[in-house]
Short mmCIF file of C-alpha atoms in Angstrom, two decimals:
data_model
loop_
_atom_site.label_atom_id
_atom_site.label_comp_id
_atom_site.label_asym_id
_atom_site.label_seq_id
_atom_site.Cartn_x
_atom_site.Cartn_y
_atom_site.Cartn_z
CA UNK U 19 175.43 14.01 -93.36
CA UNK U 20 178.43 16.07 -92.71
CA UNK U 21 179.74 15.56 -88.83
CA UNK U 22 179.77 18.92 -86.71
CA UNK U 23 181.98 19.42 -84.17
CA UNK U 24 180.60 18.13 -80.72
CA UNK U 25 180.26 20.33 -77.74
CA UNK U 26 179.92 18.24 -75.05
CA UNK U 27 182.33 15.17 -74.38
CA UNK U 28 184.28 12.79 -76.81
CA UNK U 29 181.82 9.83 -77.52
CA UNK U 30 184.15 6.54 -77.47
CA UNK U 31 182.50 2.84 -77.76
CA UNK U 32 184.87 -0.11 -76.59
CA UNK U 33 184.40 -3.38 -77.98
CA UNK U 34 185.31 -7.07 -78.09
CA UNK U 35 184.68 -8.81 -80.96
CA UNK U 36 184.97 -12.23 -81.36
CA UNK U 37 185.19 -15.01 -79.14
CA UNK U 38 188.10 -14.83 -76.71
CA UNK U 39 187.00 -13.87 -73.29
CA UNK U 40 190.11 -11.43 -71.85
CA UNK U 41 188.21 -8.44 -71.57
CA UNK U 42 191.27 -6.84 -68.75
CA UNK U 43 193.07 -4.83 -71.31
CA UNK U 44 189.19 -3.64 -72.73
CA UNK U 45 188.22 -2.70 -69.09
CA UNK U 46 191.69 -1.07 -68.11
CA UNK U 47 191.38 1.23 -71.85
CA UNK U 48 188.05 1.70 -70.88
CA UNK U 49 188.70 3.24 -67.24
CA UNK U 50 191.94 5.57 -68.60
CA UNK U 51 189.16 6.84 -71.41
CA UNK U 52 186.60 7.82 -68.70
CA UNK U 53 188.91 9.54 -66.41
CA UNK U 54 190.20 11.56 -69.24
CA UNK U 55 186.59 12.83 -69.63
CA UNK U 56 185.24 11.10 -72.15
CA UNK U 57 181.88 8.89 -71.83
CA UNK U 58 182.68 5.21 -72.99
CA UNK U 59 180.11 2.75 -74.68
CA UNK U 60 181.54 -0.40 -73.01
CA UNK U 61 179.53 -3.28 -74.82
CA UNK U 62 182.40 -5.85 -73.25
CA UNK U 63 182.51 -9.56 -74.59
CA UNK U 64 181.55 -11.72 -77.84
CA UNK U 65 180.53 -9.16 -79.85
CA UNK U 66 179.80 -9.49 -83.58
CA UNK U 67 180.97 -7.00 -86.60
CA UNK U 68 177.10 -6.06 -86.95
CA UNK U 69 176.55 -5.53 -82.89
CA UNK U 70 179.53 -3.21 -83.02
CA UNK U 71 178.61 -1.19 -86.24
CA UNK U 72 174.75 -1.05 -84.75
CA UNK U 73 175.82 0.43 -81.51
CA UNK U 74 178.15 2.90 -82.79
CA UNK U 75 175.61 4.45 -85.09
CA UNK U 76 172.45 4.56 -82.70
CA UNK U 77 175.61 5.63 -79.54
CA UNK U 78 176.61 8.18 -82.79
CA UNK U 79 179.82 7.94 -81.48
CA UNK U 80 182.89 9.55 -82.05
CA UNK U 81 185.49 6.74 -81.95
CA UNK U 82 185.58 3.11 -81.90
CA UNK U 83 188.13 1.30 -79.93
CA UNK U 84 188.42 -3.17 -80.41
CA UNK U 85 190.04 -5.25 -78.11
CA UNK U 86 190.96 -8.90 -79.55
CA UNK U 87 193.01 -11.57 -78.32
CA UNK U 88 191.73 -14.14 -80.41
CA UNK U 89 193.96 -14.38 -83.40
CA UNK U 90 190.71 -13.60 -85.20
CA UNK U 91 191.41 -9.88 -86.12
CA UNK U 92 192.10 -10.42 -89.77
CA UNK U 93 188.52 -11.43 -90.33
CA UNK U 94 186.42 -9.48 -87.79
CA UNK U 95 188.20 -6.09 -88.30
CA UNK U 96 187.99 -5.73 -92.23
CA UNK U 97 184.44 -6.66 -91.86
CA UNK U 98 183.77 -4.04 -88.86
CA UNK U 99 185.38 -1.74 -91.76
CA UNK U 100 183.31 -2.81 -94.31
CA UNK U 101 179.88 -2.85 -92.71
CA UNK U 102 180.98 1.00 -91.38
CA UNK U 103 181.17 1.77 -95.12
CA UNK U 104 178.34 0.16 -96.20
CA UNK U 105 176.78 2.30 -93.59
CA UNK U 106 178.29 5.31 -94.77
CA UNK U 107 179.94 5.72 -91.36
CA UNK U 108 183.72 5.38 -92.84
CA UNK U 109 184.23 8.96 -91.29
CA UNK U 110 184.11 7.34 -87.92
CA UNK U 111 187.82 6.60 -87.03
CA UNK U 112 188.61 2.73 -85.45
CA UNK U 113 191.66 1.89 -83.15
CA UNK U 114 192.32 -1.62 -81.49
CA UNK U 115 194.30 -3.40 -78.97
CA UNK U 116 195.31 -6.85 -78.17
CA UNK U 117 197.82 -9.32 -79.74
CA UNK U 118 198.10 -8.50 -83.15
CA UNK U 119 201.30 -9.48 -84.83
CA UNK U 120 203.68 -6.62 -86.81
CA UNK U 121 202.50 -7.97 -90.25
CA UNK U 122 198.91 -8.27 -89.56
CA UNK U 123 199.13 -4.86 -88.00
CA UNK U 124 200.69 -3.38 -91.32
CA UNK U 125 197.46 -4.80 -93.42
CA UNK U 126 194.80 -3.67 -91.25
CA UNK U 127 196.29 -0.03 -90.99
CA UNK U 128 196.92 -0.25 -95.01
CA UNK U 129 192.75 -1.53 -94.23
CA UNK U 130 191.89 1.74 -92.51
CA UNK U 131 192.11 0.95 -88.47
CA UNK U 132 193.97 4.19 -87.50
CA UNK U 133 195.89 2.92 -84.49
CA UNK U 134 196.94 -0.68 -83.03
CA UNK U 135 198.39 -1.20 -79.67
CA UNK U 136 200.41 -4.16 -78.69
CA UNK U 137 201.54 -5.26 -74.77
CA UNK U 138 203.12 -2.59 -73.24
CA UNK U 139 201.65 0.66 -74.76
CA UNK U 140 201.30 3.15 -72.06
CA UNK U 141 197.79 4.69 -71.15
CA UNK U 142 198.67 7.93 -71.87
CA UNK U 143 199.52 6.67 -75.50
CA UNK U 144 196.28 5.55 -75.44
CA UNK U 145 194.52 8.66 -74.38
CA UNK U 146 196.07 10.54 -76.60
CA UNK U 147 195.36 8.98 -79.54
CA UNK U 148 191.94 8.54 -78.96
CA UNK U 149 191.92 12.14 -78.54
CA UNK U 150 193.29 13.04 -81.79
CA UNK U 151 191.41 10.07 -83.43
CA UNK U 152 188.23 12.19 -82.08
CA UNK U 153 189.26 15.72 -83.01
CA UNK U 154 189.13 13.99 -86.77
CA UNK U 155 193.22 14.14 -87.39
CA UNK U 156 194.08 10.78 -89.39
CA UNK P 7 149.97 23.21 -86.40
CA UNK P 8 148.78 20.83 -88.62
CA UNK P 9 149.76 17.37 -89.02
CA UNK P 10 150.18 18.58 -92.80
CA UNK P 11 152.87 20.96 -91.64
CA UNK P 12 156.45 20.51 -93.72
CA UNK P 13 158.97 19.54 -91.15
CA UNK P 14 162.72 20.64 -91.06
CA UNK P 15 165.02 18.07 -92.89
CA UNK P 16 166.34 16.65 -89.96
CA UNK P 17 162.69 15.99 -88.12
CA UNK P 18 161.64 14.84 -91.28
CA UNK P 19 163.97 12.17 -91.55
CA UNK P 20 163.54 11.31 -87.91
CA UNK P 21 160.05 10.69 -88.88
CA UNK P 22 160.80 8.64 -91.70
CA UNK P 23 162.41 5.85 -89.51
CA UNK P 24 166.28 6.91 -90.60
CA UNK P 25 168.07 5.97 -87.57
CA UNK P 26 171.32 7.96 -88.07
CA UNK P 27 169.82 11.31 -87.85
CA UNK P 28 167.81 9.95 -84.64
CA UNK P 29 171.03 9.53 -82.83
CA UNK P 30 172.65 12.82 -84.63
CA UNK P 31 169.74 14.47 -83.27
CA UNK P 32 170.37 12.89 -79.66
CA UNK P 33 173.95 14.63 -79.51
CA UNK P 34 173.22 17.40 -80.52
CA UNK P 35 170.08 17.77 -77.70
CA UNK P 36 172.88 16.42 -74.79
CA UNK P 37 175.29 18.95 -76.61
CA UNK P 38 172.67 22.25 -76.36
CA UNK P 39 173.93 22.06 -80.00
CA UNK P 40 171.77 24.99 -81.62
CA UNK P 41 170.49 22.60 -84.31
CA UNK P 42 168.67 20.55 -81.79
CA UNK P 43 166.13 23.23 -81.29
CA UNK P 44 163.83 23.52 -84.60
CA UNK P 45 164.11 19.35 -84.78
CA UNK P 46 162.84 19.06 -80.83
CA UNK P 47 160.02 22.15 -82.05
CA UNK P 48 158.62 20.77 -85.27
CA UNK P 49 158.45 17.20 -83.32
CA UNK P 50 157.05 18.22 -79.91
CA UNK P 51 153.17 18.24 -81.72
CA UNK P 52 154.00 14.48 -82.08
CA UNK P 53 154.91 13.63 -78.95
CA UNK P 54 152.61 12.59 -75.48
CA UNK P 55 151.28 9.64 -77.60
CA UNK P 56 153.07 6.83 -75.84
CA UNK P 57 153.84 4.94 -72.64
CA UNK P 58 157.07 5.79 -71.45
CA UNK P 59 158.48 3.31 -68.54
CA UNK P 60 161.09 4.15 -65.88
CA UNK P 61 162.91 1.70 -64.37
CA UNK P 62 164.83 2.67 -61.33
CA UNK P 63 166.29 1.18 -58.31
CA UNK P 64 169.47 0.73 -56.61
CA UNK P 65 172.39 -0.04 -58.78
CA UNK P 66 172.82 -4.10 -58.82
CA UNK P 67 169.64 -4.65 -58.70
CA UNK P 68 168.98 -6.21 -62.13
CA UNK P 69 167.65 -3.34 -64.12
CA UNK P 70 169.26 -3.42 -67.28
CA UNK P 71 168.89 -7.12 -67.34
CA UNK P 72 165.10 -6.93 -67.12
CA UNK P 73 165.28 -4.35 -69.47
CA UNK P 74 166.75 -6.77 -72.03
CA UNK P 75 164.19 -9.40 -71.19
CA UNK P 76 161.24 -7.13 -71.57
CA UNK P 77 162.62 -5.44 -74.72
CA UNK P 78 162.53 -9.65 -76.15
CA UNK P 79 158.97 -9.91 -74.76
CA UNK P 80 157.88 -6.91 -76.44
CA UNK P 81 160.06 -7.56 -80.18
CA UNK P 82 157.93 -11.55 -79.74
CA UNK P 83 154.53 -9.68 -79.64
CA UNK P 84 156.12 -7.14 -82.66
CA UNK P 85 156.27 -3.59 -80.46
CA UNK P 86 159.35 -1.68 -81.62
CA UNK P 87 160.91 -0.33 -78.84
CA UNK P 88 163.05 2.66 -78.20
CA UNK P 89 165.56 2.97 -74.92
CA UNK P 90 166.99 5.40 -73.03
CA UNK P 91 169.59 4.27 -70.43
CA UNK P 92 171.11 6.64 -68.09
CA UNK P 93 174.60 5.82 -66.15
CA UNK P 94 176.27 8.60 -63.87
CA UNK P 95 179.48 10.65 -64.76
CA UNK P 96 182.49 11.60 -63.10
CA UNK P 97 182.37 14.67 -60.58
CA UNK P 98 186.39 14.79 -61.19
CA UNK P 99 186.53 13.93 -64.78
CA UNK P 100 183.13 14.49 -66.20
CA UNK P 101 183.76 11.19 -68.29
CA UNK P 102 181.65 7.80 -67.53
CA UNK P 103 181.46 4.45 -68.60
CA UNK P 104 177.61 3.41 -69.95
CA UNK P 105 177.75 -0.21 -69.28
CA UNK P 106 174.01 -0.53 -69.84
CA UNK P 107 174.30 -1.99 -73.54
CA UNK P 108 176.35 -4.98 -72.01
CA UNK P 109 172.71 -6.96 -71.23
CA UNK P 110 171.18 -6.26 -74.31
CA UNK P 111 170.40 -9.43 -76.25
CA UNK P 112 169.15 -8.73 -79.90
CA UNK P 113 169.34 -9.24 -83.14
CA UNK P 114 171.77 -6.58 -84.62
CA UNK P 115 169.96 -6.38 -88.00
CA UNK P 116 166.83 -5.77 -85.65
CA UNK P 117 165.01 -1.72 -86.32
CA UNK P 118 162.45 -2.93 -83.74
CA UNK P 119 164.82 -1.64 -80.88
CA UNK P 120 166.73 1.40 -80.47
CA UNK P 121 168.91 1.61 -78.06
CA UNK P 122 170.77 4.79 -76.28
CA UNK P 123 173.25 5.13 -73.31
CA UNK P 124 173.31 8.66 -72.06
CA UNK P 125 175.53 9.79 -69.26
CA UNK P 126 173.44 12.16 -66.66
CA UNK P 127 176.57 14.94 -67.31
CA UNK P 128 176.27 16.47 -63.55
CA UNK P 129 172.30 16.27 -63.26
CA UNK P 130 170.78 14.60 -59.68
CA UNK P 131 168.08 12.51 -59.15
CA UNK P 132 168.79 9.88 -61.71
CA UNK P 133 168.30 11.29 -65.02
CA UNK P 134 170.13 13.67 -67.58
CA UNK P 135 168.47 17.01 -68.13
CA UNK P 136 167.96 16.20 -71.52
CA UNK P 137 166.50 12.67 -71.35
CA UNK P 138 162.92 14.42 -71.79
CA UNK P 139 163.67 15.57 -74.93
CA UNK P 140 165.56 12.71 -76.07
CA UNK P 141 162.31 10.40 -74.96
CA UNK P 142 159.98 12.87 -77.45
CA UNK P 143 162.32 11.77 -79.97
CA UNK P 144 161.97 9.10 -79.83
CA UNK P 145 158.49 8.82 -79.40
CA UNK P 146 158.77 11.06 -82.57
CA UNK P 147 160.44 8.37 -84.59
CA UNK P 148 157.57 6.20 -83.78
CA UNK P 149 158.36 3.46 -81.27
CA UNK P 150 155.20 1.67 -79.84
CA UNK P 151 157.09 1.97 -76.12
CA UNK P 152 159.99 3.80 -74.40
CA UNK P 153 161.94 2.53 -71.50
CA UNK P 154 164.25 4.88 -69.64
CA UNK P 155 166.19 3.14 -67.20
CA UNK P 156 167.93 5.25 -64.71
CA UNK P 157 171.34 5.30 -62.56
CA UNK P 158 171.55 3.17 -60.03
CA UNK P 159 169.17 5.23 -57.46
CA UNK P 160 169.45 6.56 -54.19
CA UNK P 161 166.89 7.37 -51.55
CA UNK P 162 166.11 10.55 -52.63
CA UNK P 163 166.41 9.96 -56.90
CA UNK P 164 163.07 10.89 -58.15
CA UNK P 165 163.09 12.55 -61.21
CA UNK P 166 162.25 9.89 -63.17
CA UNK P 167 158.78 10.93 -62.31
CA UNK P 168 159.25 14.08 -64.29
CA UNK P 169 159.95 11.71 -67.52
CA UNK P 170 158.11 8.49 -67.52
CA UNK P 171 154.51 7.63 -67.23
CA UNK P 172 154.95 4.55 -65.47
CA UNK P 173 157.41 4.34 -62.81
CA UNK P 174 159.10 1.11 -62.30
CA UNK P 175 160.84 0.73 -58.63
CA UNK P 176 163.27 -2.47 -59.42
CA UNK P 177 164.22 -3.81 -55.62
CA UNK P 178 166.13 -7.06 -54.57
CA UNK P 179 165.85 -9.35 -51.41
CA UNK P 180 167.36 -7.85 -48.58
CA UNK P 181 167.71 -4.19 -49.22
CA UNK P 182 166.49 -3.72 -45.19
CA UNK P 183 163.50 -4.52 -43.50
CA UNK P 184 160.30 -3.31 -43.67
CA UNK P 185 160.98 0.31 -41.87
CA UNK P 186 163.16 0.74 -45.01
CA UNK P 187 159.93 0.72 -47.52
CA UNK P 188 158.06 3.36 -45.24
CA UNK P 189 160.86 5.85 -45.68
CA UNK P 190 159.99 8.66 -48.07
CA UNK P 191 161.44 8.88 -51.69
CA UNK P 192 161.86 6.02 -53.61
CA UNK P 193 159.41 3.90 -52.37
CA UNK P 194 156.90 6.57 -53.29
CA UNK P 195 157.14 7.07 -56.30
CA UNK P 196 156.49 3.40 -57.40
CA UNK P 197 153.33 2.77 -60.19
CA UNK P 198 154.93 -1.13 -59.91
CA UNK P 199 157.32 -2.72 -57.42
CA UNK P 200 159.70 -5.18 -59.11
CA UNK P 201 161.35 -7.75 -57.03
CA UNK P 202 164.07 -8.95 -58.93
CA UNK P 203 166.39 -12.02 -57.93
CA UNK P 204 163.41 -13.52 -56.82
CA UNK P 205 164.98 -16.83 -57.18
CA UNK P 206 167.41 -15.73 -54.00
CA UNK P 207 166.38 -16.67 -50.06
CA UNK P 208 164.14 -13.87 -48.93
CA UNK P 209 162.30 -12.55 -52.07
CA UNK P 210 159.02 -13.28 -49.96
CA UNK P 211 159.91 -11.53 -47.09
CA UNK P 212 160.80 -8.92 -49.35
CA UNK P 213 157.32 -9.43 -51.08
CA UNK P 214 155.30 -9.53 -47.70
CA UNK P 215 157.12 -6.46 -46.79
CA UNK P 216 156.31 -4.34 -49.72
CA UNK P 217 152.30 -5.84 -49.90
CA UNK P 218 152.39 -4.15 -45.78
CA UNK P 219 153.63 -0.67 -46.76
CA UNK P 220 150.99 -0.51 -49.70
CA UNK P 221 147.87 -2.32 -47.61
CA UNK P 222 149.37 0.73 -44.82
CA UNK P 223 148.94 3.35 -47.38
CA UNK P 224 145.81 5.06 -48.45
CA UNK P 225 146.28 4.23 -52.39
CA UNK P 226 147.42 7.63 -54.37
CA UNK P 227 145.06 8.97 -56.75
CA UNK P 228 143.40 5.37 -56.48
CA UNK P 229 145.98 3.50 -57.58
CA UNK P 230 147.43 0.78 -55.30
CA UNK P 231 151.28 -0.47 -56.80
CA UNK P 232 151.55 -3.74 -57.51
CA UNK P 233 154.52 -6.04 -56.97
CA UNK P 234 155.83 -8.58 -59.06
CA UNK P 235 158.44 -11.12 -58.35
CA UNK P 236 161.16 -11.79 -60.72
CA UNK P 237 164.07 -13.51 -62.14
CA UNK P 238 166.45 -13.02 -64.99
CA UNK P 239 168.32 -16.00 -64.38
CA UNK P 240 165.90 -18.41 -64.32
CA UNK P 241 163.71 -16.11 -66.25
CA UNK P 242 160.50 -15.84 -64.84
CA UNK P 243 157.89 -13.45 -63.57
CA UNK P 244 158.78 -11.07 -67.23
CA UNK P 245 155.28 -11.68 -68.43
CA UNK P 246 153.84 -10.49 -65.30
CA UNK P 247 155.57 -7.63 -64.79
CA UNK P 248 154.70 -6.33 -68.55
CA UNK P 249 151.13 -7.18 -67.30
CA UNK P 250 151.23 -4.86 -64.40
CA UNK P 251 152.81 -2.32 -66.23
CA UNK P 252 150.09 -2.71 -68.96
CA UNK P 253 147.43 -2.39 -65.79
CA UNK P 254 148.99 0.72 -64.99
CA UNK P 255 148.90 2.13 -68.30
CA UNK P 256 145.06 1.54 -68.24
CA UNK P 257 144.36 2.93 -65.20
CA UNK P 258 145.75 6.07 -66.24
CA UNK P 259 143.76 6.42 -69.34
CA UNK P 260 140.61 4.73 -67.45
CA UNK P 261 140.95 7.38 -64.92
CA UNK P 262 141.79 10.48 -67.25
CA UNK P 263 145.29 10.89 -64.75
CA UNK P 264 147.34 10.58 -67.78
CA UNK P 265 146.63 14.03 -68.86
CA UNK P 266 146.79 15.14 -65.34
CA UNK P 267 149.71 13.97 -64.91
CA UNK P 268 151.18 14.98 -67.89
CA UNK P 269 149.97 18.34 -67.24
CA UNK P 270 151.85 18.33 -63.75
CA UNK P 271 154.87 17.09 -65.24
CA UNK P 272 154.94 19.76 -68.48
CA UNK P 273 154.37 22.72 -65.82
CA UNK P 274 157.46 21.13 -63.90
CA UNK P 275 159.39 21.26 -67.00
CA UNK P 276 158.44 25.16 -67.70
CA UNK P 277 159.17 26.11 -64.33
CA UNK P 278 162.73 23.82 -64.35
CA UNK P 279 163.73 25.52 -67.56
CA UNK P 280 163.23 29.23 -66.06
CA UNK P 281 164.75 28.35 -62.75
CA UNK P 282 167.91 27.57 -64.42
CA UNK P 283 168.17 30.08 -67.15
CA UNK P 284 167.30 32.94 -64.66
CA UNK P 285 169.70 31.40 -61.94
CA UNK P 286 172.54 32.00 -64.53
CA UNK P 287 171.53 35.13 -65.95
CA UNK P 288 171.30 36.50 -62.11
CA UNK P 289 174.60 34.87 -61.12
CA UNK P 290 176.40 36.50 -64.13
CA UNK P 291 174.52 39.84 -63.84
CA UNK P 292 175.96 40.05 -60.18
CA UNK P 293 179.26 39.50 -61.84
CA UNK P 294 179.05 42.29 -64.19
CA UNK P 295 176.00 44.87 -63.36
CA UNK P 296 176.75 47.55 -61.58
CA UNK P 297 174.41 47.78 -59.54
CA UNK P 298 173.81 43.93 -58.62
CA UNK P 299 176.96 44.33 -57.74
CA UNK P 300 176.51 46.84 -55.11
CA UNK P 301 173.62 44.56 -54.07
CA UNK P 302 176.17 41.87 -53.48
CA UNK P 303 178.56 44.31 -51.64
CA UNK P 304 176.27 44.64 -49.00
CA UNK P 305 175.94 41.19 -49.13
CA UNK P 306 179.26 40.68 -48.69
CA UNK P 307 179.84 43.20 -45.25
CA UNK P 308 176.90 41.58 -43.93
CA UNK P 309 174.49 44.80 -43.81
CA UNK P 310 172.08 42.73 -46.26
CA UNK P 311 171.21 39.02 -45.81
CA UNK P 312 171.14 36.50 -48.81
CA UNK P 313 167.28 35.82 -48.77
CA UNK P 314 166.20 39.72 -48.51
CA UNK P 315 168.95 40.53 -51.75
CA UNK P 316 167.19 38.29 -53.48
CA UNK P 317 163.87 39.89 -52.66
CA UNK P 318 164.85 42.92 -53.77
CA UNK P 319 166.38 41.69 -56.80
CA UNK P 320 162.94 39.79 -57.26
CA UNK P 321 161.27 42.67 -57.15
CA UNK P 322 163.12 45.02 -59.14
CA UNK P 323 164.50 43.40 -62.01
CA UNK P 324 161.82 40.03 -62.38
CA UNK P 325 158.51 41.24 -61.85
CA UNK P 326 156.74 43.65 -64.10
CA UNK P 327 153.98 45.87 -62.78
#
């Protein structure tokens, strides 16, 4: 199924897989992604690579955004990739957040997550991102 | 039409149980996207079969939370169930966070649930304009039930009334005391009363309050709410509530109010969908036609009042001889 351009408002679900319970950082991207109009799935804490995938096909959103601060992102975030593929949902850009070290973050863009952003990344950075992530620019 | 009738591709597959184009077909109804329109057409013959529950109430109350406890209920007896859950957007930015998902407990590999967050995109009274149409779909797709939980109510947030079968009013202890439940509005339009935190100080009162206002009442269309305690924390009370809704369900096929109802609620819709498409075509027309214009001139220096322009425009532009 080939994606149309959306009329109404950029679709965005925010997520935190895994097992770590900081969900600050998820809330505070969260809140900067509403007030710059866009309608956020917030599914919040100790969610699995399946729960994720699930809700972002039946939210059909645009975007998917991951907050970690596990450690645990070089398991859960190729699988989130891999199940979204398996689903034939590739087209549906992912960005994350958290503390994800320079090497790691090499791999998993290499892996297909479009954007990573460490401590100190300005909302604004964040926004706009998303918001090219969303218009479907790589 | 016949059952037998070949549906569009897109219908089709919303029929067949794939669960992608059900939730294309969701964006592109809260979109207006044109290709919404021949999906929510071919489907609308299949629609009207089901019970569709509201659940409203003020916000904290516990709704999603029950929702997520009778959604398990429902999966143990084997119902598939299909959600709609309705959180408010921004008057400054139009954008909204849908928090409703966060209660949810399921199995992700389980099709028995399908589960939607809509924002209500500038609509009062505690649904989106499109949640109608989103519940025939998916009532389309086949679900056995369909909850629509609302926004956090107010007072005067109704509308779920226009979408749901069964209305749900989802209270707490201490809201106010008992001049609170003879206030009109929300404590009207309630098929079942849910008290939820029941395991809190004052979830009797709360109780003996509510069983006063609908002993006061005569019972509407003979049907007398009842009112179930509850807890999600200590989880009890789910079974019960179910129950009552079940009881409710009855009555209105017992009764033959279903139709009725339904009937009310579809000439609502009609009359909704006019309202709105006339009240833009008139306030553009005033823009741009000439001689609205001139009606709005006069308008304007105050030799025609608001009520009487309208009268005439009523008359000459709306009503065919």
């Amino acid at each position: 199924m080939v994606r149309r351009a959306r009329t109404g408002p950029i679709r965005v679900l925010i997520a935190k897989p895994g097992l770590d319970g900081h969900d600050r950082g998820a809330k505070v991207v969260a809140r900067a992604l509403r007030d710059a109009g866009m309608e956020v799935i917030y599914v919040g804490l100790r969610q699995t690579p399946e729960e994720v995938v699930r809700a972002a096909l039946e939210e059909d959103v645009d975007l998917i955004g991951l907050s970690i601060l596990s450690g645990a992102h070089m398991a859960l975030f190729p699988k989130i990739l891999a199940l979204l593929k398996a689903e034939k949902a590739a087209s549906i850009p992912v960005f994350a957040g958290g503390i994800i070290p320079d090497e790691d973050a090499r791999r998993l863009k290499k892996a297909g997550i479009k954007a990573i952003f460490g401590p100190g990344t300005t909302l604004q950075e964040i926004v706009t991102t998303a918001q090219r992530l969303a218009r479907g620019a790589a | 039409m016949t059952g037998s009738a070949r549906l569009p591709p897109l219908a089709q597959a919303i029929v067949d149980g794939d669960r992608r184009a059900l939730a294309r077909t969701i964006s592109a109804i809260e979109g207006s996207d044109p290709i919404a329109a021949p999906v929510v057409r071919a489907l609308y013959p299949r629609t009207g079969r089901i019970p569709v529950i509201g659940l409203t109430g003020p916000l904290g109350v516990g709704k999603s939370s029950l929702l997520s406890a009778l959604i398990g209920r429902l999966r143990e007896r084997g119902k598939t169930v299909g959600v709609v859950a309705v959180d408010p957007s921004s008057p400054f930015s139009g954008g909204s966070v849908l928090g409703d998902r966060i209660r949810l407990e399921r199995k992700a590999s389980d099709d028995g649930v399908f589960f939607r967050s809509m924002a209500s995109r500038g609509e009062a009274g505690g649904v989106a304009a499109s949640t109608r149409e989103v519940v025939r779909m998916l009532d389309a797709a086949g679900f056995d039930v369909v909850f629509v939980e609302t926004v956090g109510s107010g007072q005067v947030d109704v509308a779920i009334r226009g979408v749901a079968s069964t209305s749900v009013v989802v209270l707490v202890p201490h809201l106010g005391d008992e001049v609170q439940t003879l206030k009109a509005g929300l404590f009207e339009i309630a098929d079942v009363f849910c008290i939820n935190k029941a395991d809190l100080p004052g979830a009797e009162l709360a109780a003996k309050d509510l069983a006063e206002l609908v002993a006061l009442g005569e019972a509407r269309d003979g049907w007398a709410p009842a009112i179930v305690p509850t807890s999600t924390t200590v989880t009890s009370g789910i079974d019960e509530l179910w129950a009552a809704i079940e009881a409710h369900e009855q009555f209105l096929d017992r009764t033959g109010q279903r139709t009725q109802r339904e009937r009310t609620r579809l000439a609502a819709e009609i009359a909704d969908r006019v309202k709105e498409r006339m009240g833009r075509e008139v306030a553009e027309r005033l823009d741009r036609d000439a001689e609205l214009r001139r009606l709005l001139d006069r308008v304007v220096a105050r030799t025609l009042d608001p009520a009487s322009a309208a009268d005439e425009l009523f008359r000459t532009h709306y009503i065919r001889k």
